[in-house]
Coordinates of C-alpha atoms in Angstrom, one line a residue:
M1 CA 0.1 0.1 0.1
N2 CA 1.5 3.2 -1.2
V3 CA 0.7 5.7 1.7
N4 CA 2.9 8.3 0.1
A5 CA 2.3 7.7 -3.6
S6 CA 4.2 11.3 -4.3
I7 CA 7.6 10.1 -2.6
Y8 CA 9.8 8.0 -4.8
I9 CA 13.4 7.1 -4.4
R10 CA 15.3 5.4 -6.9
Q11 CA 16.5 2.2 -6.0
S12 CA 19.1 -0.5 -7.4
P13 CA 17.8 -3.0 -9.8
R14 CA 18.7 -5.7 -7.0
Y15 CA 16.3 -4.2 -4.3
F16 CA 13.5 -4.5 -6.6
K17 CA 14.3 -7.8 -8.0
G18 CA 14.6 -9.2 -4.5
Y19 CA 11.3 -7.9 -3.6
Y20 CA 10.0 -9.2 -6.7
I21 CA 11.1 -12.7 -6.1
R22 CA 9.4 -12.7 -2.6
V23 CA 6.1 -11.2 -3.7
K24 CA 6.1 -13.8 -7.0
A25 CA 6.3 -16.7 -4.3
I26 CA 3.5 -15.5 -2.0
N27 CA 1.4 -14.9 -5.4
S28 CA 2.3 -18.1 -6.7
L29 CA 1.3 -20.0 -3.6
V30 CA -2.0 -18.2 -3.1
S31 CA -3.0 -18.9 -6.7
E32 CA -2.0 -22.6 -6.5
F33 CA -4.1 -22.6 -3.2
L34 CA -7.2 -21.3 -4.8
N35 CA -6.9 -23.3 -8.0
K36 CA -6.5 -26.6 -6.0
Q37 CA -9.7 -26.2 -3.8
S38 CA -13.1 -27.1 -4.8
C39 CA -15.2 -24.1 -5.6
S40 CA -18.4 -25.6 -3.6
L41 CA -15.7 -25.5 -0.5
R42 CA -15.2 -22.3 1.4
T43 CA -11.4 -21.6 1.9
Q44 CA -9.8 -19.3 4.0
I45 CA -6.4 -17.1 3.8
I46 CA -5.2 -15.7 7.1
S47 CA -2.2 -13.5 7.0
L48 CA -0.1 -12.9 10.1
G49 CA 1.5 -9.8 10.8
A50 CA 0.0 -8.6 7.5
G51 CA 1.2 -4.8 7.9
F52 CA 0.0 -2.9 4.9
D53 CA 0.1 -5.5 2.4
T54 CA -2.3 -5.2 -0.5
L55 CA -2.8 -8.9 -1.2
F56 CA -6.6 -8.9 -0.6
F57 CA -7.2 -6.1 -3.4
R58 CA -5.2 -7.5 -5.7
F59 CA -6.7 -10.8 -5.9
R60 CA -10.2 -9.7 -4.9
D61 CA -12.0 -10.8 -7.9
K62 CA -10.2 -14.4 -7.5
F63 CA -10.9 -14.5 -3.7
A64 CA -14.8 -13.8 -4.7
A65 CA -14.8 -16.3 -7.4
S66 CA -13.4 -19.0 -5.2
N67 CA -15.7 -18.3 -2.0
C68 CA -12.6 -17.3 -0.1
Q69 CA -12.3 -15.3 2.9
V70 CA -9.3 -13.3 3.9
V71 CA -8.1 -12.2 7.4
E72 CA -5.2 -10.2 8.1
I73 CA -3.9 -9.8 11.6
D74 CA -1.6 -7.2 13.1
F75 CA -1.5 -5.0 16.2
P76 CA -4.3 -2.9 16.7
A77 CA -2.7 0.5 16.0
V78 CA -1.3 -0.9 12.4
I79 CA -5.2 -2.4 11.5
S80 CA -6.8 0.9 12.6
T81 CA -4.4 3.0 10.6
K82 CA -4.7 0.7 7.4
W83 CA -8.4 0.8 8.0
R84 CA -8.7 4.4 7.8
L85 CA -6.0 4.7 4.8
I86 CA -8.5 2.4 2.9
R87 CA -11.6 4.3 3.6
E88 CA -9.8 7.5 2.5
S89 CA -8.9 5.9 -0.9
Q90 CA -11.6 6.3 -3.4
V91 CA -10.3 3.3 -5.4
L92 CA -9.8 0.7 -2.4
S93 CA -13.2 1.8 -0.7
S94 CA -15.0 1.2 -3.7
M95 CA -13.8 -2.4 -3.4
L96 CA -15.4 -3.0 -0.2
S97 CA -18.9 -3.3 1.2
P98 CA -19.8 -1.5 4.1
R99 CA -18.3 -2.6 7.4
V100 CA -20.0 -5.2 9.3
P101 CA -20.9 -4.3 13.1
T102 CA -18.9 -6.6 15.5
A103 CA -18.6 -7.1 19.2
S104 CA -15.0 -6.0 19.1
P105 CA -13.5 -2.6 18.1
D106 CA -10.6 -4.6 16.9
V107 CA -12.2 -6.4 14.1
F108 CA -12.8 -4.5 10.8
L109 CA -15.3 -7.0 8.8
S110 CA -16.5 -6.5 5.5
D111 CA -18.1 -9.4 3.3
N112 CA -15.3 -11.5 2.6
Y113 CA -12.2 -9.3 4.0
C114 CA -11.7 -9.0 7.7
M115 CA -8.6 -7.0 9.7
I116 CA -8.1 -8.0 13.3
G117 CA -6.0 -5.7 15.4
C118 CA -4.2 -8.1 17.8
D119 CA -1.0 -9.5 19.1
I120 CA -0.5 -12.7 17.4
T121 CA 1.2 -14.2 20.5
D122 CA -2.0 -14.2 22.2
T123 CA -3.3 -17.0 20.7
G124 CA -6.2 -17.5 23.1
K125 CA -7.5 -13.9 22.2
L126 CA -6.6 -14.3 18.6
A127 CA -8.8 -17.7 18.2
D128 CA -12.0 -16.0 20.0
L129 CA -11.8 -13.0 17.3
L130 CA -11.4 -15.5 14.3
V131 CA -14.3 -17.0 15.5
M132 CA -15.9 -13.8 15.5
C133 CA -14.9 -13.0 11.9
G134 CA -16.4 -16.4 10.9
I135 CA -13.5 -18.6 10.4
D136 CA -14.2 -22.3 10.2
Y137 CA -11.4 -24.1 11.8
N138 CA -11.9 -27.2 9.7
A139 CA -12.4 -25.5 6.4
P140 CA -9.2 -25.5 4.2
T141 CA -6.7 -22.6 5.1
L142 CA -3.7 -21.2 4.0
L143 CA -2.0 -19.3 6.7
I144 CA 0.9 -16.9 5.8
S145 CA 3.8 -15.4 7.6
E146 CA 6.0 -13.3 5.9
C147 CA 9.4 -12.1 7.9
V148 CA 7.1 -11.8 10.8
L149 CA 8.1 -14.9 13.4
T150 CA 11.5 -14.4 13.0
Y151 CA 11.5 -11.0 15.3
V152 CA 9.3 -12.9 17.8
E153 CA 10.8 -14.6 20.8
P154 CA 11.6 -18.5 20.0
D155 CA 9.3 -19.7 22.9
K156 CA 6.4 -17.6 21.6
V157 CA 7.0 -18.9 17.9
D158 CA 6.9 -22.4 19.3
A159 CA 3.4 -21.8 20.8
I160 CA 1.9 -20.3 17.8
I161 CA 3.2 -23.0 15.2
Q162 CA 1.7 -25.4 18.0
W163 CA -1.6 -23.6 17.8
I164 CA -1.6 -23.5 14.1
S165 CA -1.3 -27.3 13.6
S166 CA -3.8 -28.2 16.6
S167 CA -6.4 -25.6 15.5
F168 CA -6.5 -25.5 11.7
K169 CA -7.4 -29.4 10.6
N170 CA -6.8 -28.8 6.9
S171 CA -4.1 -26.4 6.5
I172 CA -0.9 -25.1 4.9
F173 CA 1.3 -22.7 7.0
C174 CA 3.5 -20.8 4.5
C175 CA 6.3 -19.2 6.3
Y176 CA 8.9 -16.9 4.8
E177 CA 12.2 -16.2 6.9
Q178 CA 15.8 -15.5 6.7
I179 CA 18.4 -18.3 7.3
L180 CA 22.2 -18.8 7.2
P181 CA 23.4 -16.5 9.6
N182 CA 27.1 -17.4 9.8
D183 CA 28.4 -16.7 6.6
G184 CA 29.6 -13.2 5.4
F185 CA 26.3 -11.9 4.0
G186 CA 24.4 -13.7 7.0
K187 CA 26.8 -11.7 9.3
I188 CA 26.1 -8.4 7.4
M189 CA 22.3 -9.4 7.5
L190 CA 22.2 -9.8 11.3
R191 CA 24.2 -6.6 12.0
H192 CA 21.7 -4.9 9.6
F193 CA 18.7 -6.0 11.5
M194 CA 20.5 -5.4 14.9
S195 CA 21.3 -1.6 14.0
L196 CA 17.5 -1.2 13.3
G197 CA 16.6 -2.2 16.8
S198 CA 14.7 -5.6 15.1
P199 CA 17.1 -8.2 15.7
L200 CA 16.2 -11.5 14.1
K201 CA 15.5 -13.6 17.1
N202 CA 15.1 -17.3 15.9
I203 CA 17.6 -17.5 13.3
E204 CA 20.7 -18.5 15.1
L205 CA 18.4 -21.5 17.0
Y206 CA 17.2 -22.4 13.5
P207 CA 19.9 -21.4 10.9
T208 CA 19.3 -23.7 8.0
K209 CA 16.1 -25.0 6.2
S210 CA 16.8 -28.6 7.8
A211 CA 16.4 -27.0 11.3
H212 CA 13.3 -25.2 10.6
K213 CA 11.9 -28.3 9.2
Q214 CA 12.4 -30.2 12.3
R215 CA 11.0 -27.5 14.4
L216 CA 7.6 -27.8 12.4
M217 CA 7.7 -31.3 12.0
K218 CA 8.0 -31.7 16.0
R219 CA 5.1 -29.6 16.4
G220 CA 2.6 -31.3 14.7
F221 CA 2.7 -30.8 10.7
S222 CA 2.5 -34.0 8.8
S223 CA 4.8 -32.9 6.0
V224 CA 7.0 -29.7 5.5
H225 CA 8.5 -28.9 2.1
M226 CA 11.0 -26.0 1.6
C227 CA 12.8 -24.1 -0.9
D228 CA 14.8 -21.1 -0.9
M229 CA 14.4 -18.2 -3.3
N230 CA 17.2 -19.5 -5.8
E231 CA 15.5 -22.8 -6.1
F232 CA 12.1 -20.7 -6.3
Y233 CA 13.5 -18.6 -9.2
L234 CA 15.0 -21.5 -11.0
S235 CA 11.5 -23.2 -11.1
L236 CA 10.0 -19.9 -13.0
Q237 CA 9.3 -20.4 -16.6
A238 CA 12.1 -18.9 -19.0
S239 CA 9.7 -16.4 -20.5
E240 CA 8.9 -14.9 -17.0
K241 CA 12.5 -14.6 -16.1
R242 CA 13.2 -12.9 -19.5
R243 CA 10.5 -10.7 -18.9
V244 CA 12.0 -9.4 -15.7
D245 CA 15.2 -9.3 -17.1
M246 CA 14.3 -7.0 -19.7
I247 CA 12.5 -4.4 -17.4
E248 CA 15.8 -2.7 -16.7
P249 CA 19.6 -3.6 -17.3
F250 CA 20.9 -6.0 -14.4
D251 CA 24.1 -7.0 -13.6
E252 CA 24.1 -7.7 -9.8
F253 CA 24.3 -11.2 -9.9
E254 CA 26.4 -12.1 -6.8
D255 CA 24.1 -9.9 -4.6
F256 CA 20.8 -11.2 -6.0
Y257 CA 21.9 -14.8 -5.8
Q258 CA 23.2 -14.4 -2.2
K259 CA 20.0 -12.6 -1.0
C260 CA 17.9 -15.3 -2.6
S261 CA 20.0 -18.0 -0.7
H262 CA 19.4 -16.4 2.6
Y263 CA 15.8 -16.3 2.4
T264 CA 13.6 -19.4 2.4
L265 CA 9.9 -20.6 1.7
M266 CA 8.5 -23.3 4.4
L267 CA 5.1 -25.1 3.3
S268 CA 3.9 -27.0 6.3
V269 CA 0.8 -29.2 5.7
K270 CA -1.6 -30.6 7.9
G271 CA -4.8 -33.0 6.9
D272 CA -6.2 -33.0 3.6
C273 CA -5.5 -29.4 2.5
S274 CA -4.6 -29.8 -1.4
I275 CA -2.2 -27.7 -3.1
A276 CA 0.1 -28.5 -6.0
L277 CA 4.1 -28.0 -4.6
P278 CA 6.1 -25.8 -6.3
A279 CA 8.9 -27.7 -8.3
C280 CA 11.3 -26.1 -6.2
C281 CA 10.0 -27.7 -3.1
K282 CA 10.2 -31.5 -4.5
T283 CA 13.7 -31.4 -5.7
S284 CA 17.0 -30.4 -4.4
H285 CA 19.2 -28.5 -7.2
H286 CA 22.6 -29.5 -5.7
A287 CA 24.1 -32.3 -3.3
P288 CA 26.4 -31.0 -0.6
V289 CA 30.3 -31.6 -1.3
K290 CA 31.9 -33.5 1.1
M291 CA 34.6 -31.4 2.7
T292 CA 38.0 -32.9 3.4
P293 CA 39.3 -33.1 7.0
G294 CA 41.3 -30.0 8.2
T295 CA 41.2 -26.1 7.2
V296 CA 42.9 -23.7 5.2
G297 CA 44.0 -20.5 7.1
L298 CA 43.2 -17.0 6.2
D299 CA 45.0 -14.2 7.8
F300 CA 45.2 -10.3 7.3
P301 CA 48.7 -9.2 6.8
A302 CA 49.7 -6.0 8.5
L303 CA 50.3 -3.0 6.1
S304 CA 52.2 0.0 6.5
P305 CA 50.9 3.1 8.1
S306 CA 50.9 5.0 4.8
S307 CA 49.4 2.3 2.6
A308 CA 46.2 3.2 0.5
V309 CA 42.9 1.9 1.2
V310 CA 42.1 -1.4 -0.8
K311 CA 38.2 -1.3 -0.5
R312 CA 36.9 -2.4 -4.1
F313 CA 35.2 -5.4 -5.9
G314 CA 34.6 -5.9 -9.6
H315 CA 38.4 -5.0 -10.3
S316 CA 41.2 -6.5 -11.9
S317 CA 44.8 -6.8 -11.2
V318 CA 48.0 -8.5 -12.5
C319 CA 51.2 -9.7 -11.2
L320 CA 54.5 -8.2 -12.3
P321 CA 57.6 -10.3 -12.6
N322 CA 59.1 -8.3 -9.5
G323 CA 56.3 -9.9 -7.2
N324 CA 54.4 -6.6 -7.2
V325 CA 50.6 -6.6 -7.9
V326 CA 48.8 -3.8 -10.1
L327 CA 45.1 -3.2 -9.3
I328 CA 42.8 -1.6 -11.8
G329 CA 39.4 0.0 -11.4
G330 CA 36.4 -1.5 -9.7
F331 CA 33.9 -0.3 -7.5
G332 CA 34.6 1.0 -4.1
V333 CA 36.1 4.1 -2.2
S334 CA 39.4 5.9 -2.9
E335 CA 41.7 8.0 -1.1
L336 CA 40.3 11.0 -2.5
S337 CA 36.7 10.2 -1.4
T338 CA 34.8 8.0 0.8
A339 CA 32.0 7.9 -1.8
H340 CA 31.1 4.5 -3.3
R341 CA 31.5 4.8 -7.0
R342 CA 33.2 3.1 -10.0
L343 CA 36.9 3.7 -9.8
N344 CA 39.6 4.7 -12.4
D345 CA 42.6 4.7 -10.5
V346 CA 45.5 2.4 -10.5
L347 CA 47.1 1.0 -7.4
L348 CA 50.4 -0.9 -6.7
F349 CA 50.8 -3.5 -4.0
R350 CA 54.3 -4.2 -3.0
Q351 CA 56.6 -5.6 -0.1
D352 CA 58.6 -2.9 1.5
G353 CA 61.2 -4.8 3.9
D354 CA 59.0 -6.6 6.2
Q355 CA 55.7 -4.4 5.5
Y356 CA 53.5 -4.4 2.7
G357 CA 51.6 -1.5 1.1
C358 CA 49.4 -0.1 -1.5
K359 CA 49.9 3.1 -3.0
I360 CA 47.8 5.0 -5.9
L361 CA 49.7 5.7 -9.1
P362 CA 50.0 9.0 -10.9
A363 CA 48.6 7.9 -14.4
S364 CA 48.9 10.2 -17.5
G365 CA 47.4 9.8 -20.9
D366 CA 43.8 8.5 -21.8
V367 CA 42.5 8.0 -18.1
P368 CA 39.2 6.3 -18.5
A369 CA 35.8 6.6 -16.7
G370 CA 35.6 4.3 -13.8
I371 CA 34.8 0.4 -15.3
V372 CA 34.0 -2.7 -13.3
H373 CA 34.4 -6.4 -14.5
H374 CA 37.1 -5.7 -17.1
R375 CA 39.9 -8.3 -17.4
T376 CA 43.5 -7.7 -17.3
V377 CA 46.5 -9.4 -18.6
L378 CA 50.3 -8.8 -18.7
L379 CA 51.9 -9.1 -22.2
A380 CA 55.5 -10.1 -22.8
D381 CA 56.7 -6.6 -23.8
G382 CA 55.8 -5.3 -20.1
R383 CA 52.4 -3.6 -21.1
I384 CA 49.3 -4.0 -19.1
L385 CA 46.3 -4.8 -21.5
V386 CA 42.7 -4.0 -20.2
T387 CA 39.7 -5.5 -22.1
G388 CA 36.1 -5.4 -21.9
G389 CA 34.4 -3.9 -18.6
R390 CA 31.4 -1.8 -18.1
Q391 CA 30.5 1.7 -16.5
S392 CA 26.8 0.5 -16.3
P393 CA 25.1 -2.5 -18.0
I394 CA 24.0 0.0 -20.8
H395 CA 27.3 1.6 -21.2
P396 CA 30.1 -1.1 -21.9
Q397 CA 34.0 -0.1 -22.2
T398 CA 34.3 0.0 -26.1
D399 CA 38.1 0.6 -26.2
C400 CA 41.0 -1.7 -24.8
L401 CA 43.5 0.1 -22.6
S402 CA 47.2 -0.4 -22.6
I403 CA 48.9 0.7 -19.5
T404 CA 52.8 1.1 -19.7
I405 CA 55.2 1.4 -16.9
E406 CA 57.2 4.5 -17.4
D407 CA 59.1 4.9 -14.4
M408 CA 59.3 1.7 -11.9
D409 CA 61.0 3.6 -9.3
C410 CA 58.4 6.5 -9.4
C411 CA 55.7 4.3 -10.2
R412 CA 54.4 6.3 -13.2
F413 CA 51.8 4.8 -15.6
K414 CA 50.6 5.9 -19.0
I415 CA 47.1 4.6 -20.4
V416 CA 46.4 4.6 -24.1
K417 CA 43.1 3.9 -25.3
F418 CA 43.0 2.0 -28.8
E419 CA 40.2 0.4 -30.7
A420 CA 41.5 -2.8 -31.8
P421 CA 40.6 -5.5 -30.8
A422 CA 37.9 -4.1 -29.1
D423 CA 35.8 -3.7 -32.0
R424 CA 36.3 -7.2 -32.8
I425 CA 36.1 -8.5 -29.2
G426 CA 32.4 -6.8 -28.9
P427 CA 31.2 -5.0 -25.9
R428 CA 31.6 -7.6 -22.8
W429 CA 32.1 -7.8 -19.2
R430 CA 32.7 -10.8 -16.8
H431 CA 34.5 -12.7 -19.6
S432 CA 38.0 -14.2 -19.0
A433 CA 41.0 -13.4 -20.7
N434 CA 44.2 -15.4 -20.5
I435 CA 47.6 -15.3 -22.3
L436 CA 49.1 -18.4 -24.3
M437 CA 51.4 -19.1 -27.1
Y438 CA 50.3 -20.3 -30.3
Q439 CA 52.3 -21.0 -33.5
G440 CA 55.1 -19.1 -31.8
H441 CA 53.0 -16.1 -31.3
E442 CA 51.8 -14.5 -27.8
C443 CA 48.0 -14.7 -27.9
L444 CA 45.0 -13.5 -26.0
L445 CA 42.3 -16.1 -25.3
I446 CA 38.9 -14.2 -24.5
T447 CA 36.0 -16.7 -23.6
G448 CA 32.3 -16.0 -22.5
G449 CA 31.1 -13.0 -20.5
C450 CA 28.0 -10.7 -20.7
T451 CA 26.7 -8.1 -22.9
I452 CA 24.0 -5.6 -23.4
D453 CA 20.6 -6.7 -23.5
N454 CA 21.5 -9.0 -20.7
S455 CA 22.9 -11.7 -23.3
F456 CA 25.5 -14.2 -22.3
L457 CA 28.3 -15.2 -24.2
D458 CA 29.8 -18.6 -25.1
D459 CA 32.3 -17.7 -27.6
V460 CA 36.2 -18.3 -27.8
I461 CA 38.3 -15.4 -29.3
L462 CA 42.0 -15.5 -30.3
I463 CA 43.8 -12.4 -30.5
Q464 CA 47.6 -12.1 -31.7
T465 CA 49.0 -9.4 -29.5
S466 CA 51.8 -8.3 -32.2
D467 CA 49.3 -7.3 -34.9
W468 CA 46.0 -7.6 -33.3
K469 CA 44.8 -10.1 -35.8
C470 CA 41.6 -11.5 -34.3
K471 CA 39.3 -14.8 -34.9
K472 CA 36.6 -16.5 -33.4
L473 CA 37.4 -20.2 -32.8
P474 CA 35.3 -23.0 -34.1
I475 CA 34.6 -24.2 -30.5
H476 CA 32.3 -22.8 -27.9
L477 CA 31.4 -23.1 -24.3
P478 CA 28.9 -25.5 -23.6
Q479 CA 26.4 -22.4 -22.9
G480 CA 26.3 -19.0 -22.4
T481 CA 28.5 -18.2 -19.4
H482 CA 30.1 -15.2 -17.3
S483 CA 31.9 -15.0 -14.1
H484 CA 33.6 -18.0 -14.7
A485 CA 37.5 -18.8 -13.7
A486 CA 40.1 -19.4 -16.4
V487 CA 43.7 -20.0 -15.9
T488 CA 46.7 -20.8 -18.6
H489 CA 48.2 -24.3 -18.2
D490 CA 50.5 -26.4 -20.2
G491 CA 50.0 -24.2 -23.4
G492 CA 45.9 -24.1 -23.1
V493 CA 43.4 -22.5 -20.5
I494 CA 41.5 -24.4 -18.1
V495 CA 37.7 -22.9 -17.7
M496 CA 35.7 -23.4 -14.4
G497 CA 32.7 -22.5 -12.9
G498 CA 30.6 -19.6 -14.2
L499 CA 26.9 -18.7 -14.2
N500 CA 24.6 -19.4 -17.0
E501 CA 21.6 -17.6 -18.4
E502 CA 19.4 -19.7 -16.1
M503 CA 21.1 -18.2 -13.1
V504 CA 22.4 -21.5 -12.1
P505 CA 26.0 -21.7 -10.9
L506 CA 28.0 -24.1 -12.7
N507 CA 30.8 -26.7 -11.7
M508 CA 32.1 -27.2 -15.4
C509 CA 35.7 -27.9 -15.5
Y510 CA 36.7 -27.7 -19.4
Y511 CA 40.4 -27.6 -21.1
I512 CA 40.8 -25.4 -24.4
K513 CA 43.8 -26.8 -26.2
H514 CA 45.2 -27.0 -29.5
E515 CA 47.4 -28.9 -31.6
E516 CA 48.5 -27.2 -34.9
D517 CA 45.6 -25.3 -35.9
D518 CA 43.2 -27.7 -34.4
W519 CA 41.3 -26.3 -31.3
S520 CA 39.2 -28.6 -29.1
L521 CA 37.1 -27.9 -25.9
L522 CA 37.9 -31.1 -23.7
Q523 CA 36.1 -31.9 -20.3
L524 CA 38.4 -32.4 -17.5
A525 CA 37.3 -35.9 -15.7
I526 CA 38.0 -35.0 -12.2
S527 CA 37.3 -37.3 -9.3
L528 CA 34.5 -35.4 -7.8
P529 CA 32.7 -32.5 -8.8
F530 CA 33.2 -29.1 -6.8
T531 CA 30.5 -27.1 -5.3
P532 CA 28.8 -25.0 -8.2
R533 CA 30.0 -21.2 -8.0
F534 CA 30.7 -18.3 -9.9
S535 CA 32.9 -15.0 -9.4
C536 CA 35.5 -17.1 -7.5
G537 CA 39.6 -16.8 -7.3
C538 CA 41.7 -19.0 -9.3
C539 CA 45.3 -19.8 -9.8
V540 CA 47.6 -22.8 -10.6
H541 CA 50.0 -24.0 -8.1
K542 CA 52.4 -26.6 -9.5
D543 CA 50.4 -29.3 -10.9
S544 CA 46.8 -28.3 -9.2
V545 CA 44.4 -25.6 -9.9
I546 CA 43.0 -24.0 -6.8
L547 CA 39.7 -22.2 -6.6
V548 CA 38.8 -20.1 -3.6
G549 CA 35.4 -18.7 -2.6
G550 CA 32.8 -17.6 -5.0
V551 CA 29.0 -17.4 -5.0
G552 CA 26.8 -20.4 -5.4
C553 CA 25.8 -23.5 -3.4
L554 CA 28.5 -23.1 -0.8
E555 CA 27.4 -23.3 2.8
D556 CA 30.9 -21.9 3.9
M557 CA 33.9 -20.4 2.5
E558 CA 35.8 -23.0 0.6
A559 CA 39.0 -23.8 -1.4
V560 CA 39.1 -26.4 -3.8
I561 CA 42.2 -28.2 -5.0
I562 CA 42.0 -29.9 -8.2
N563 CA 45.1 -32.0 -9.0
L564 CA 45.6 -32.1 -12.8
K565 CA 47.7 -35.2 -12.8
T566 CA 45.5 -37.5 -10.9
D567 CA 42.4 -35.7 -11.3
E568 CA 41.8 -35.8 -7.6
T569 CA 39.6 -33.1 -5.9
T570 CA 39.7 -31.8 -2.4
T571 CA 37.5 -29.4 -0.8
Y572 CA 38.7 -27.4 2.4
K573 CA 37.2 -25.0 4.8
I574 CA 38.6 -21.7 4.7
K575 CA 38.9 -20.6 8.4
A576 CA 39.6 -17.0 9.5
P577 CA 40.4 -15.5 12.6
R578 CA 37.7 -15.7 15.0
Q579 CA 37.1 -12.0 15.4
N580 CA 37.3 -11.2 11.9
P581 CA 34.7 -8.8 10.2
P582 CA 32.5 -10.3 7.7
I583 CA 34.2 -11.4 4.5
L584 CA 32.6 -12.0 1.4
L585 CA 34.9 -13.9 -1.0
H586 CA 33.8 -12.9 -4.4
C587 CA 34.5 -10.1 -6.9
F588 CA 38.1 -10.3 -5.8
T589 CA 41.3 -11.0 -7.6
M590 CA 43.8 -13.3 -6.3
H591 CA 47.6 -14.1 -7.1
L592 CA 50.1 -16.7 -5.8
L593 CA 53.2 -14.8 -4.9
D594 CA 57.0 -15.7 -4.3
D595 CA 56.3 -16.4 -0.6
G596 CA 53.9 -19.4 -1.7
A597 CA 50.7 -17.8 -0.2
M598 CA 47.8 -16.6 -2.3
W599 CA 47.1 -13.2 -1.9
L600 CA 43.4 -12.0 -2.4
F601 CA 42.9 -8.1 -3.0
G602 CA 39.5 -6.4 -2.6
G603 CA 36.0 -8.4 -2.9
G604 CA 32.7 -7.7 -1.5
G605 CA 29.3 -6.7 -2.7
N606 CA 25.9 -4.7 -2.4
C607 CA 24.0 -6.8 0.2
F608 CA 20.4 -6.0 -1.0
S609 CA 19.1 -3.6 1.3
F610 CA 21.5 -4.3 4.3
G611 CA 24.3 -1.9 2.5
T612 CA 27.5 -2.2 0.8
H613 CA 30.5 -4.3 2.2
F614 CA 34.0 -3.9 1.4
N615 CA 36.8 -6.7 2.5
I616 CA 39.5 -5.6 4.7
S617 CA 42.3 -6.4 2.1
P618 CA 44.7 -7.8 1.0
M619 CA 44.1 -11.4 2.4
R620 CA 46.3 -14.2 2.7
I621 CA 45.7 -17.8 2.4
T622 CA 48.4 -20.4 2.7
I623 CA 47.7 -23.9 1.4

């Protein structure tokens, strides 16, 4: 209900899409409930903690046709305010019949629509008021709780669940709540609600879907079906997902996926209430990967007091022959401003004695606008080549950038824009770019990525760096893929993970190789599949490929080691210091330095409506 219709604040697409999936899930459930009940039977929908929801008005005609009574329950002050706003609205009031007198001032009854002002934890009083509204405890009933019970003390929630299962003989209890409080996103989510003075009071006792299921089954429901919002999104028709994608440009895949993985839909069934379960509640889209005993340690090396701030994600970086690392662009904050924005600066990370530090490098030449999700490689002649990237999903970076180190001591850089081979690569971001040798020439191999119109790419492009001759190879990735990891190995390129057009994280592992002029894409026969993921870090160490972090079906921070000689796969939990701030291991860059450790730079993301988080970096992982 838009109380202040004249007030509009522009929000990020992830915000709208995050709430879209919630509304879509509840709407789909209501429609299925109505469709599956006999038209000759009276049905009931009861919304606990309804607030200013407009469900009744959006479904009014269908409710009337289905002989369905709708009851909304919230605190008396909320209900009386909502009733006043309805009566003051010509549109809404015209959709209701006159108020029916009742024995309680807290009951607002109008034909098949009723609002009750009552604390939902007072189930005795609530039961009496429901009878006053004409509720039949034997009729098919759908009870809905959207992010309500999570704010109530656990023992009182247990009592409410017990009351529902024992009172409504033929019912479905739909509960939509937060889960997974212990990973980086979950910690940020908890901190957000705590800062609002509305702590999540149940999530630590019931952190997972399985814990919620046990809670509900223990209190009398005959069956419980669950899915998180990623699983629900995957169950939508391709045409519906495409419709939503085309409403406005979208490129916040990590943030949307993490938001959806931290909210779950629970359907608890009692008696003979009929409903067609969403497909997402029937099957699991992934099996958990067995973790290898032991952990991989992560720490935060101390930086020199004069070190520049490294708070960014979606950037790129290269490791120079001397072990220094150059970081370019991304989204974050700089030394010059604390405002969150796309960056166009160049940072140098290096070791100075026993200390580490980053400094902003003065650059000359064609300094670009701030870009994200570009890719960077180091050429044999010492130049740094930047390909792809974007300013926004409708403003791709159309030029390639060549960065030349003019003075290593003073760390001056010169940036030069040039069209070739950008015009042949086409606008793309979230792709991969790797250097390899082909027929005695240094070449750049580009695979996949995103482009405008929310299209995902599956092509493989080879570019000769001496003259920028460019050709599309006669091989393709199995599907349009972006945000995958890719590393050069043994004359070819290994491509792993990624996200496809259906928003499914992948655990693909392919090897692009060539013999003479014959190119092929081979699937690596690894012993165990790794957890599907995208936007992870990747490097080669001796005879192994190491994947770190990412977004996907991960239950915790993981490091995957794939031995390329034995095809053996092992997965370790990454253990950070106990008092560390939240870590979001995605959209960072990673390099294996001379000390034998993997150094992680940047990372983080926009956490739905919970705020933007930047990792403390660099971080260091030792295998």
